mmCIF file of C-alpha atoms in Angstrom:
data_model
loop_
_atom_site.group_PDB
_atom_site.id
_atom_site.type_symbol
_atom_site.label_atom_id
_atom_site.label_comp_id
_atom_site.label_asym_id
_atom_site.label_seq_id
_atom_site.Cartn_x
_atom_site.Cartn_y
_atom_site.Cartn_z
ATOM 1 C CA MET K 1 0.099 0.417 0.444
ATOM 2 C CA GLU K 2 1.503 3.499 -0.880
ATOM 3 C CA ILE K 3 -0.059 6.818 -0.679
ATOM 4 C CA GLN K 4 1.270 9.794 -1.545
ATOM 5 C CA VAL K 5 2.257 12.559 1.086
ATOM 6 C CA LYS K 6 1.436 16.195 0.107
ATOM 7 C CA ASN K 7 4.413 18.512 0.426
ATOM 8 C CA GLU K 8 2.861 21.482 3.145
ATOM 9 C CA LYS K 9 3.833 24.997 3.937
ATOM 10 C CA GLU K 10 6.192 24.165 6.994
ATOM 11 C CA GLY K 11 6.703 28.128 7.763
ATOM 12 C CA GLN K 12 2.445 28.425 6.885
ATOM 13 C CA LEU K 13 1.565 29.822 10.986
ATOM 14 C CA PHE K 14 -1.859 27.602 12.340
ATOM 15 C CA THR K 15 -3.253 29.732 14.774
ATOM 16 C CA SER K 16 -4.265 28.917 18.622
ATOM 17 C CA GLY K 17 -7.998 28.603 17.855
ATOM 18 C CA GLN K 18 -6.959 25.348 15.318
ATOM 19 C CA LEU K 19 -5.270 23.786 17.829
ATOM 20 C CA SER K 20 -8.316 24.522 20.536
ATOM 21 C CA ARG K 21 -10.572 22.801 18.359
ATOM 22 C CA LEU K 22 -8.695 19.718 17.674
ATOM 23 C CA PHE K 23 -7.783 18.764 20.617
ATOM 24 C CA ILE K 24 -11.385 19.508 21.958
ATOM 25 C CA LEU K 25 -13.004 16.995 19.484
ATOM 26 C CA TYR K 26 -9.115 14.509 19.961
ATOM 27 C CA THR K 27 -10.372 13.378 23.379
ATOM 28 C CA ALA K 28 -13.515 14.135 23.206
ATOM 29 C CA ALA K 29 -13.641 11.405 20.203
ATOM 30 C CA SER K 30 -12.942 8.173 21.991
ATOM 31 C CA SER K 31 -13.428 9.697 25.624
ATOM 32 C CA ILE K 32 -17.439 10.032 25.593
ATOM 33 C CA ALA K 33 -17.780 6.709 24.426
ATOM 34 C CA PHE K 34 -15.422 4.063 26.453
ATOM 35 C CA MET K 35 -14.600 6.778 29.156
ATOM 36 C CA ILE K 36 -18.086 6.387 30.414
ATOM 37 C CA GLN K 37 -18.610 2.975 31.679
ATOM 38 C CA PRO K 38 -15.307 2.977 33.161
ATOM 39 C CA LEU K 39 -16.014 5.515 34.878
ATOM 40 C CA TYR K 40 -19.923 3.989 36.815
ATOM 41 C CA LEU K 41 -17.631 0.447 37.294
ATOM 42 C CA LYS K 42 -15.051 1.282 39.206
ATOM 43 C CA SER K 43 -15.938 5.070 41.160
ATOM 44 C CA ASP K 44 -19.501 4.879 40.483
ATOM 45 C CA PHE K 45 -20.494 8.144 42.040
ATOM 46 C CA SER K 46 -16.749 9.068 42.987
ATOM 47 C CA GLY K 47 -16.160 9.973 39.182
ATOM 48 C CA TRP K 48 -17.283 13.102 39.392
ATOM 49 C CA TRP K 49 -14.118 14.391 41.816
ATOM 50 C CA GLY K 50 -11.785 12.523 39.275
ATOM 51 C CA ILE K 51 -13.055 14.839 36.944
ATOM 52 C CA VAL K 52 -12.828 17.839 38.241
ATOM 53 C CA LEU K 53 -9.107 17.135 39.870
ATOM 54 C CA ALA K 54 -7.929 15.612 35.701
ATOM 55 C CA TYR K 55 -8.539 19.439 34.868
ATOM 56 C CA PRO K 56 -5.253 20.518 37.123
ATOM 57 C CA ILE K 57 -2.945 17.544 37.127
ATOM 58 C CA SER K 58 -3.210 17.614 32.703
ATOM 59 C CA LEU K 59 -2.242 20.481 32.950
ATOM 60 C CA PHE K 60 0.057 19.553 34.958
ATOM 61 C CA PHE K 61 2.219 17.787 32.324
ATOM 62 C CA ILE K 62 1.025 20.017 29.484
ATOM 63 C CA TYR K 63 2.670 23.237 31.400
ATOM 64 C CA PHE K 64 5.946 21.213 31.481
ATOM 65 C CA ALA K 65 5.382 20.338 27.178
ATOM 66 C CA VAL K 66 4.502 24.147 26.215
ATOM 67 C CA ARG K 67 8.114 25.143 28.231
ATOM 68 C CA LEU K 68 9.938 22.762 27.169
ATOM 69 C CA ALA K 69 8.592 23.533 23.134
ATOM 70 C CA GLN K 70 9.400 27.844 24.723
ATOM 71 C CA THR K 71 12.811 26.496 24.755
ATOM 72 C CA HIS K 72 12.997 26.689 21.215
ATOM 73 C CA PRO K 73 10.295 27.261 19.295
ATOM 74 C CA THR K 74 10.756 27.634 15.702
ATOM 75 C CA LYS K 75 13.104 24.520 15.792
ATOM 76 C CA LYS K 76 11.171 20.828 16.320
ATOM 77 C CA TRP K 77 11.504 18.437 19.505
ATOM 78 C CA ILE K 78 13.228 15.621 18.034
ATOM 79 C CA ASP K 79 16.229 18.134 16.844
ATOM 80 C CA PHE K 80 17.015 19.919 19.462
ATOM 81 C CA GLY K 81 16.017 17.407 22.957
ATOM 82 C CA LYS K 82 19.555 15.181 21.734
ATOM 83 C CA LYS K 83 21.162 18.767 22.532
ATOM 84 C CA ILE K 84 19.307 18.743 26.458
ATOM 85 C CA VAL K 85 19.725 15.083 26.985
ATOM 86 C CA GLY K 86 22.631 13.218 24.895
ATOM 87 C CA SER K 87 21.642 10.941 21.432
ATOM 88 C CA TRP K 88 21.276 8.100 23.307
ATOM 89 C CA LEU K 89 18.854 9.015 25.779
ATOM 90 C CA HIS K 90 17.058 11.079 23.161
ATOM 91 C CA ALA K 91 16.358 7.710 21.801
ATOM 92 C CA ILE K 92 15.508 5.975 24.248
ATOM 93 C CA GLY K 93 12.644 9.534 24.156
ATOM 94 C CA ILE K 94 11.797 9.201 20.476
ATOM 95 C CA ALA K 95 10.881 5.540 21.622
ATOM 96 C CA LEU K 96 9.157 5.954 23.976
ATOM 97 C CA PHE K 97 6.565 8.731 22.055
ATOM 98 C CA ILE K 98 6.132 6.340 19.613
ATOM 99 C CA ALA K 99 5.356 3.577 22.031
ATOM 100 C CA MET K 100 2.545 5.621 24.281
ATOM 101 C CA PHE K 101 1.007 6.864 21.088
ATOM 102 C CA LEU K 102 1.164 3.489 18.162
ATOM 103 C CA THR K 103 -1.058 2.503 22.335
ATOM 104 C CA ILE K 104 -3.173 4.912 22.729
ATOM 105 C CA SER K 105 -3.835 4.221 18.667
ATOM 106 C CA ILE K 106 -4.666 0.345 19.186
ATOM 107 C CA LEU K 107 -6.393 1.552 22.424
ATOM 108 C CA ASN K 108 -8.770 2.619 20.532
ATOM 109 C CA LEU K 109 -9.198 0.425 17.295
ATOM 110 C CA ASN K 110 -9.691 -2.246 19.713
ATOM 111 C CA ASN K 111 -12.882 -0.551 21.497
ATOM 112 C CA TYR K 112 -14.230 0.845 18.265
ATOM 113 C CA THR K 113 -13.906 -2.550 16.217
ATOM 114 C CA ASP K 114 -15.594 -4.851 19.278
ATOM 115 C CA PHE K 115 -18.559 -1.452 18.962
ATOM 116 C CA VAL K 116 -19.446 -1.919 15.975
ATOM 117 C CA GLY K 117 -18.514 -5.448 15.617
ATOM 118 C CA TYR K 118 -20.859 -6.040 18.523
ATOM 119 C CA ILE K 119 -23.346 -3.815 17.239
ATOM 120 C CA TYR K 120 -23.113 -3.815 13.504
ATOM 121 C CA LEU K 121 -21.330 -5.550 11.803
ATOM 122 C CA VAL K 122 -21.978 -8.612 13.766
ATOM 123 C CA ASN K 123 -20.611 -10.735 11.114
ATOM 124 C CA THR K 124 -17.110 -8.455 9.174
ATOM 125 C CA PRO K 125 -13.770 -10.629 11.236
ATOM 126 C CA ASP K 126 -12.993 -7.615 12.597
ATOM 127 C CA PHE K 127 -9.581 -7.238 11.075
ATOM 128 C CA VAL K 128 -11.333 -5.319 8.211
ATOM 129 C CA ILE K 129 -13.542 -3.806 10.478
ATOM 130 C CA THR K 130 -9.919 -2.510 11.881
ATOM 131 C CA GLY K 131 -7.915 -2.055 8.005
ATOM 132 C CA VAL K 132 -10.891 0.425 6.723
ATOM 133 C CA ILE K 133 -10.241 2.776 9.544
ATOM 134 C CA LEU K 134 -6.155 2.836 9.294
ATOM 135 C CA LEU K 135 -6.921 3.448 5.331
ATOM 136 C CA CYS K 136 -9.027 5.996 5.989
ATOM 137 C CA ALA K 137 -7.373 7.172 9.013
ATOM 138 C CA ALA K 138 -3.202 7.226 7.244
ATOM 139 C CA ILE K 139 -4.321 8.560 4.046
ATOM 140 C CA ALA K 140 -5.346 11.878 6.424
ATOM 141 C CA ALA K 141 -1.880 11.658 7.998
ATOM 142 C CA SER K 142 0.070 11.344 4.431
ATOM 143 C CA SER K 143 -1.788 14.049 3.250
ATOM 144 C CA GLY K 144 -0.160 16.338 5.829
ATOM 145 C CA LEU K 145 -0.965 18.414 9.640
ATOM 146 C CA ARG K 146 -2.885 21.398 7.104
ATOM 147 C CA SER K 147 -5.415 18.838 6.147
ATOM 148 C CA ILE K 148 -6.348 17.312 9.758
ATOM 149 C CA VAL K 149 -6.108 21.132 11.465
ATOM 150 C CA TYR K 150 -8.796 22.346 8.742
ATOM 151 C CA LEU K 151 -10.978 19.497 8.908
ATOM 152 C CA SER K 152 -10.893 18.661 12.012
ATOM 153 C CA ASP K 153 -12.578 22.734 11.658
ATOM 154 C CA GLY K 154 -14.986 21.131 9.809
ATOM 155 C CA ILE K 155 -15.651 18.756 12.206
ATOM 156 C CA PHE K 156 -16.115 20.873 15.122
ATOM 157 C CA ILE K 157 -18.915 22.630 13.874
ATOM 158 C CA LEU K 158 -20.514 19.133 13.215
ATOM 159 C CA ILE K 159 -20.084 18.078 16.642
ATOM 160 C CA PHE K 160 -21.459 21.538 18.759
ATOM 161 C CA LEU K 161 -23.970 20.919 17.060
ATOM 162 C CA VAL K 162 -25.124 18.068 17.937
ATOM 163 C CA THR K 163 -24.246 18.042 21.010
ATOM 164 C CA THR K 164 -26.616 20.589 21.743
ATOM 165 C CA PHE K 165 -29.293 19.037 20.825
ATOM 166 C CA PHE K 166 -28.975 15.404 21.870
ATOM 167 C CA VAL K 167 -28.086 16.659 26.017
ATOM 168 C CA PRO K 168 -31.353 18.465 25.896
ATOM 169 C CA LEU K 169 -33.657 15.707 24.936
ATOM 170 C CA MET K 170 -31.815 12.883 27.172
ATOM 171 C CA VAL K 171 -32.320 14.903 30.582
ATOM 172 C CA ARG K 172 -35.556 15.217 30.307
ATOM 173 C CA ASP K 173 -35.849 11.557 32.041
ATOM 174 C CA ILE K 174 -33.346 11.931 34.674
ATOM 175 C CA ASP K 175 -34.313 11.428 38.146
ATOM 176 C CA LEU K 176 -32.714 14.999 39.885
ATOM 177 C CA ASN K 177 -33.455 13.166 43.685
ATOM 178 C CA ALA K 178 -29.903 10.820 42.581
ATOM 179 C CA GLY K 179 -28.253 14.118 43.099
ATOM 180 C CA ILE K 180 -27.344 13.555 46.720
ATOM 181 C CA ALA K 181 -25.402 10.741 46.537
ATOM 182 C CA LEU K 182 -22.666 12.489 44.378
ATOM 183 C CA PHE K 183 -21.908 14.530 47.559
ATOM 184 C CA THR K 184 -22.396 12.107 49.519
ATOM 185 C CA HIS K 185 -20.279 9.202 47.985
ATOM 186 C CA PHE K 186 -16.607 9.863 49.400
ATOM 187 C CA GLU K 187 -14.299 6.523 48.589
ATOM 188 C CA PRO K 188 -10.685 7.904 48.185
ATOM 189 C CA LEU K 189 -9.594 5.550 46.106
ATOM 190 C CA LYS K 190 -12.304 5.255 43.853
ATOM 191 C CA ILE K 191 -11.895 9.128 42.790
ATOM 192 C CA GLY K 192 -8.147 8.259 43.052
ATOM 193 C CA TYR K 193 -8.713 5.160 39.662
ATOM 194 C CA ALA K 194 -10.919 7.948 38.170
ATOM 195 C CA THR K 195 -7.982 10.590 38.876
ATOM 196 C CA LEU K 196 -5.640 9.149 36.854
ATOM 197 C CA PHE K 197 -8.609 7.173 33.969
ATOM 198 C CA ILE K 198 -9.401 10.704 33.160
ATOM 199 C CA SER K 199 -5.837 12.169 33.685
ATOM 200 C CA ASN K 200 -4.094 9.994 31.006
ATOM 201 C CA TRP K 201 -6.722 10.858 28.474
ATOM 202 C CA ILE K 202 -6.157 14.580 28.793
ATOM 203 C CA ALA K 203 -2.709 14.604 29.215
ATOM 204 C CA ASP K 204 -2.575 12.912 25.831
ATOM 205 C CA LEU K 205 -1.893 16.712 24.505
ATOM 206 C CA ILE K 206 1.370 16.209 25.841
ATOM 207 C CA MET K 207 1.756 15.616 21.620
ATOM 208 C CA VAL K 208 1.502 19.248 21.650
ATOM 209 C CA LEU K 209 5.271 19.288 21.784
ATOM 210 C CA PHE K 210 5.724 18.039 18.448
ATOM 211 C CA LEU K 211 2.858 20.576 17.085
ATOM 212 C CA ALA K 212 4.354 23.963 18.410
ATOM 213 C CA PRO K 213 6.350 25.249 15.291
ATOM 214 C CA ARG K 214 3.412 24.779 13.455
ATOM 215 C CA PHE K 215 0.766 27.159 15.411
ATOM 216 C CA ASP K 216 1.357 30.090 16.325
ATOM 217 C CA LEU K 217 1.555 30.319 20.288
ATOM 218 C CA LYS K 218 3.515 32.760 20.831
ATOM 219 C CA GLN K 219 0.630 34.814 23.073
ATOM 220 C CA LYS K 220 -0.965 33.009 25.541
ATOM 221 C CA PRO K 221 0.819 29.396 24.560
ATOM 222 C CA MET K 222 -1.922 27.515 27.302
ATOM 223 C CA LYS K 223 -4.945 29.590 26.698
ATOM 224 C CA PRO K 224 -5.599 27.365 23.620
ATOM 225 C CA ILE K 225 -5.051 24.219 26.342
ATOM 226 C CA TYR K 226 -7.110 25.509 28.729
ATOM 227 C CA ILE K 227 -9.992 25.828 26.741
ATOM 228 C CA SER K 228 -10.390 22.562 25.502
ATOM 229 C CA ALA K 229 -8.950 20.584 28.226
ATOM 230 C CA GLY K 230 -11.247 22.503 29.911
ATOM 231 C CA VAL K 231 -13.798 21.920 27.713
ATOM 232 C CA SER K 232 -13.463 17.828 26.847
ATOM 233 C CA LEU K 233 -13.969 17.348 30.638
ATOM 234 C CA PHE K 234 -17.123 19.097 30.630
ATOM 235 C CA ILE K 235 -18.754 16.780 27.860
ATOM 236 C CA ILE K 236 -17.420 14.822 29.805
ATOM 237 C CA PHE K 237 -19.400 15.260 32.876
ATOM 238 C CA ILE K 238 -22.461 16.831 30.612
ATOM 239 C CA TYR K 239 -22.930 12.600 29.552
ATOM 240 C CA TRP K 240 -21.883 11.717 32.747
ATOM 241 C CA ILE K 241 -23.622 12.520 35.067
ATOM 242 C CA VAL K 242 -26.698 11.591 32.573
ATOM 243 C CA GLY K 243 -26.087 8.206 31.807
ATOM 244 C CA LEU K 244 -25.525 8.555 35.829
ATOM 245 C CA MET K 245 -29.212 10.203 36.874
ATOM 246 C CA LEU K 246 -30.657 7.598 33.462
ATOM 247 C CA VAL K 247 -30.184 4.893 34.558
ATOM 248 C CA GLY K 248 -27.298 4.786 37.940
ATOM 249 C CA PRO K 249 -24.044 3.712 38.370
ATOM 250 C CA HIS K 250 -25.014 0.121 39.204
ATOM 251 C CA LEU K 251 -26.887 -0.601 36.023
ATOM 252 C CA GLY K 252 -24.172 2.056 33.997
ATOM 253 C CA ALA K 253 -21.719 -0.101 34.669
ATOM 254 C CA HIS K 254 -22.951 -3.565 33.440
ATOM 255 C CA LEU K 255 -24.315 -2.091 30.000
ATOM 256 C CA ARG K 256 -21.156 -2.501 27.330
ATOM 257 C CA TYR K 257 -21.860 1.158 25.540
ATOM 258 C CA PRO K 258 -24.055 3.060 27.995
ATOM 259 C CA LEU K 259 -23.984 6.280 25.529
ATOM 260 C CA LEU K 260 -24.753 4.551 23.069
ATOM 261 C CA GLU K 261 -28.194 3.487 25.189
ATOM 262 C CA LEU K 262 -28.331 6.920 26.094
ATOM 263 C CA VAL K 263 -28.385 7.779 22.539
ATOM 264 C CA ARG K 264 -30.423 4.882 22.182
ATOM 265 C CA HIS K 265 -33.522 7.155 24.717
ATOM 266 C CA ILE K 266 -34.340 9.692 22.222
ATOM 267 C CA LEU K 267 -36.858 9.122 20.199
ATOM 268 C CA ILE K 268 -38.685 11.490 18.018
ATOM 269 C CA GLY K 269 -42.202 10.956 17.060
ATOM 270 C CA GLU K 270 -41.639 8.847 13.353
ATOM 271 C CA PHE K 271 -39.622 11.127 11.339
ATOM 272 C CA LEU K 272 -36.899 10.234 13.166
ATOM 273 C CA GLU K 273 -37.186 7.069 14.858
ATOM 274 C CA ASN K 274 -34.303 6.430 16.281
ATOM 275 C CA LEU K 275 -30.276 8.713 16.039
ATOM 276 C CA ASP K 276 -27.838 6.874 17.001
ATOM 277 C CA PRO K 277 -26.655 5.865 13.338
ATOM 278 C CA LEU K 278 -26.323 9.734 13.214
ATOM 279 C CA PHE K 279 -24.711 9.954 15.909
ATOM 280 C CA VAL K 280 -21.725 7.067 15.700
ATOM 281 C CA ALA K 281 -21.262 8.023 11.986
ATOM 282 C CA ILE K 282 -19.749 11.498 13.456
ATOM 283 C CA TRP K 283 -18.550 9.485 16.251
ATOM 284 C CA SER K 284 -16.536 8.237 13.058
ATOM 285 C CA ILE K 285 -15.638 10.474 11.352
ATOM 286 C CA THR K 286 -13.445 11.998 14.691
ATOM 287 C CA LEU K 287 -12.161 8.758 15.666
ATOM 288 C CA ILE K 288 -11.019 8.351 12.161
ATOM 289 C CA LEU K 289 -9.719 11.948 13.133
ATOM 290 C CA LYS K 290 -7.442 11.575 16.096
ATOM 291 C CA ILE K 291 -6.067 8.197 14.848
ATOM 292 C CA ALA K 292 -4.589 9.853 11.322
ATOM 293 C CA LEU K 293 -3.240 11.995 14.699
ATOM 294 C CA LEU K 294 -1.738 10.294 16.171
ATOM 295 C CA ILE K 295 -0.109 7.591 12.191
ATOM 296 C CA TYR K 296 1.498 11.081 11.450
ATOM 297 C CA ILE K 297 2.687 12.183 15.506
ATOM 298 C CA CYS K 298 5.026 9.059 14.960
ATOM 299 C CA SER K 299 5.386 9.298 11.270
ATOM 300 C CA SER K 300 6.845 11.867 11.448
ATOM 301 C CA LEU K 301 9.025 11.152 14.302
ATOM 302 C CA ILE K 302 10.440 8.424 12.189
ATOM 303 C CA PHE K 303 11.697 9.854 9.206
ATOM 304 C CA GLN K 304 12.647 13.391 11.423
ATOM 305 C CA TYR K 305 14.867 10.788 13.614
ATOM 306 C CA PHE K 306 15.626 8.734 10.463
ATOM 307 C CA HIS K 307 16.478 11.356 8.372
ATOM 308 C CA ILE K 308 14.752 9.563 5.375
ATOM 309 C CA GLN K 309 14.290 11.278 2.582
ATOM 310 C CA MET K 310 10.849 12.822 0.411
ATOM 311 C CA GLU K 311 10.908 10.815 -1.852
ATOM 312 C CA LYS K 312 10.616 7.469 0.742
ATOM 313 C CA LYS K 313 8.035 9.072 2.859
ATOM 314 C CA ARG K 314 5.390 8.043 1.445
ATOM 315 C CA TYR K 315 5.616 4.593 2.571
ATOM 316 C CA ILE K 316 5.485 5.841 6.596
ATOM 317 C CA PRO K 317 1.539 6.266 7.215
ATOM 318 C CA ALA K 318 0.902 3.408 4.594
ATOM 319 C CA ILE K 319 4.169 1.106 6.989
ATOM 320 C CA VAL K 320 2.627 2.413 11.128
ATOM 321 C CA ALA K 321 -1.280 1.986 10.030
ATOM 322 C CA LEU K 322 -0.003 -2.103 8.617
ATOM 323 C CA VAL K 323 2.053 -2.368 12.676
ATOM 324 C CA LEU K 324 -1.355 -1.050 13.759
ATOM 325 C CA LEU K 325 -3.036 -3.192 11.892
ATOM 326 C CA GLY K 326 -0.781 -6.597 12.969
ATOM 327 C CA VAL K 327 -0.699 -5.874 16.375
ATOM 328 C CA SER K 328 -4.361 -5.335 16.444
ATOM 329 C CA SER K 329 -5.187 -8.962 14.688
ATOM 330 C CA PHE K 330 -1.960 -10.805 16.705
ATOM 331 C CA LEU K 331 -3.885 -9.327 19.865
ATOM 332 C CA GLU K 332 -7.112 -11.013 18.792
ATOM 333 C CA LYS K 333 -5.579 -14.580 19.385
ATOM 334 C CA PHE K 334 -4.791 -13.371 23.308
ATOM 335 C CA THR K 335 -7.837 -11.793 24.423
ATOM 336 C CA SER K 336 -7.959 -12.540 27.676
ATOM 337 C CA GLU K 337 -4.276 -11.228 28.586
ATOM 338 C CA TYR K 338 -5.166 -7.288 26.408
ATOM 339 C CA TYR K 339 -8.584 -7.187 29.288
ATOM 340 C CA PHE K 340 -6.697 -8.432 32.220
ATOM 341 C CA ALA K 341 -4.136 -5.634 31.663
ATOM 342 C CA ILE K 342 -6.144 -3.131 30.559
ATOM 343 C CA GLU K 343 -8.306 -4.199 33.888
ATOM 344 C CA SER K 344 -5.024 -4.194 35.633
ATOM 345 C CA ASN K 345 -3.904 -0.574 35.366
ATOM 346 C CA TRP K 346 -0.834 -1.987 33.657
ATOM 347 C CA ILE K 347 -0.736 -0.106 30.330
ATOM 348 C CA GLU K 348 -2.590 2.930 32.075
ATOM 349 C CA TYR K 349 0.506 3.044 34.569
ATOM 350 C CA PHE K 350 2.826 3.331 31.334
ATOM 351 C CA LEU K 351 1.461 6.499 29.623
ATOM 352 C CA PHE K 352 0.877 7.989 33.060
ATOM 353 C CA PHE K 353 4.662 7.196 33.186
ATOM 354 C CA VAL K 354 5.805 8.853 29.311
ATOM 355 C CA LYS K 355 3.754 11.883 29.985
ATOM 356 C CA PHE K 356 7.438 12.651 32.347
ATOM 357 C CA VAL K 357 9.691 12.581 30.068
ATOM 358 C CA PRO K 358 8.382 16.232 29.616
ATOM 359 C CA ILE K 359 9.225 17.008 32.293
ATOM 360 C CA VAL K 360 12.793 15.064 32.689
ATOM 361 C CA TYR K 361 14.058 16.540 29.634
ATOM 362 C CA PHE K 362 12.931 20.928 30.934
ATOM 363 C CA LEU K 363 14.836 20.429 33.953
ATOM 364 C CA ILE K 364 17.085 18.914 32.736
ATOM 365 C CA TYR K 365 18.096 22.207 29.857
ATOM 366 C CA LYS K 366 17.021 24.139 33.620
ATOM 367 C CA ILE K 367 19.924 22.600 34.734
ATOM 368 C CA ARG K 368 22.237 23.401 32.219
ATOM 369 C CA SER K 369 21.535 26.666 31.695
ATOM 370 C CA ARG K 370 21.722 27.385 35.123
ATOM 371 C CA LYS K 371 25.691 25.558 34.511
ATOM 372 C CA LYS K 372 26.299 27.478 31.359
ATOM 373 C CA LYS K 373 25.751 30.808 32.965
ATOM 374 C CA THR K 374 27.791 30.008 36.488
ATOM 375 C CA LYS K 375 31.289 29.415 33.990
ATOM 376 C CA ALA K 376 29.743 32.448 31.751
ATOM 377 C CA SER K 377 30.015 34.326 34.907
#
């Protein structure tokens, strides 16, 4: 499979507003579909604590990624990083980031494949569903960041309209009395799990480290991060609280896809009997956009590190997509081990560990800068 990579103008800068919209779609693409059920399962009524605490914790990690990018605002991290920590440690850092982005892609792909295969395409092989998603994502990634950003601008408007339309229809049958339990249930272990789980999703925005040179972030660089993280958590909270007051945490924990049941709860006479196909179609596009962004970043890291020639760059997104397809198909043979790794939180711990990498880089940079100033004086 050969995918042609379009040449982009490296000097083209996108706005901070475009970064906010891109990140909102990234974090909300799969979170509202896949985060709700685990929150009900392991945090009950304490999930809202995790949503609130996840905001400052995730911003803590993203802040250091932004500060690190600001040390060399016109250069790419892969170029200036080795000057900070050395070539070998920098290679390890690159490998950790690639592994993190591939892991996130695999998690989203498998969740989506299970969902579509379980609900709609029952007799379709999983690798076919995964392959179609990866083909679309690889084509989008090969078209460059400009295509991904412009696509997110268009989808964002649609997502905003759909969310504005859905939520009022969902809240008409909620049980407001269930809201009392939000303040009477305080369980530290469940709050800790919810905080770790949600922080991991939002802190994925440390990818701003790799995208910063392409965005105009000279003034208030954290502003788009504040907005995107806040809006994403607000959307998650809305869907979580509506589901909680409609079905409760115990039934919600046993529903495989609580959000789908919420959407199916909406009936509008005979004109629109069921809205879930519309929701799934829009959600599928946002998921493709998310995976395309991950493939784009992984591909960029690979051909920048290995200094791959321009004519060979066209193969990198396709190779990354094929690797994801191979790993996803391989994991089908070890389903029990895969779900054990998820339920035991080892994957969460790994993703959380990688998010410390920008902090290490920034601290080393500050220490070396002070030593240089001391020697100069």
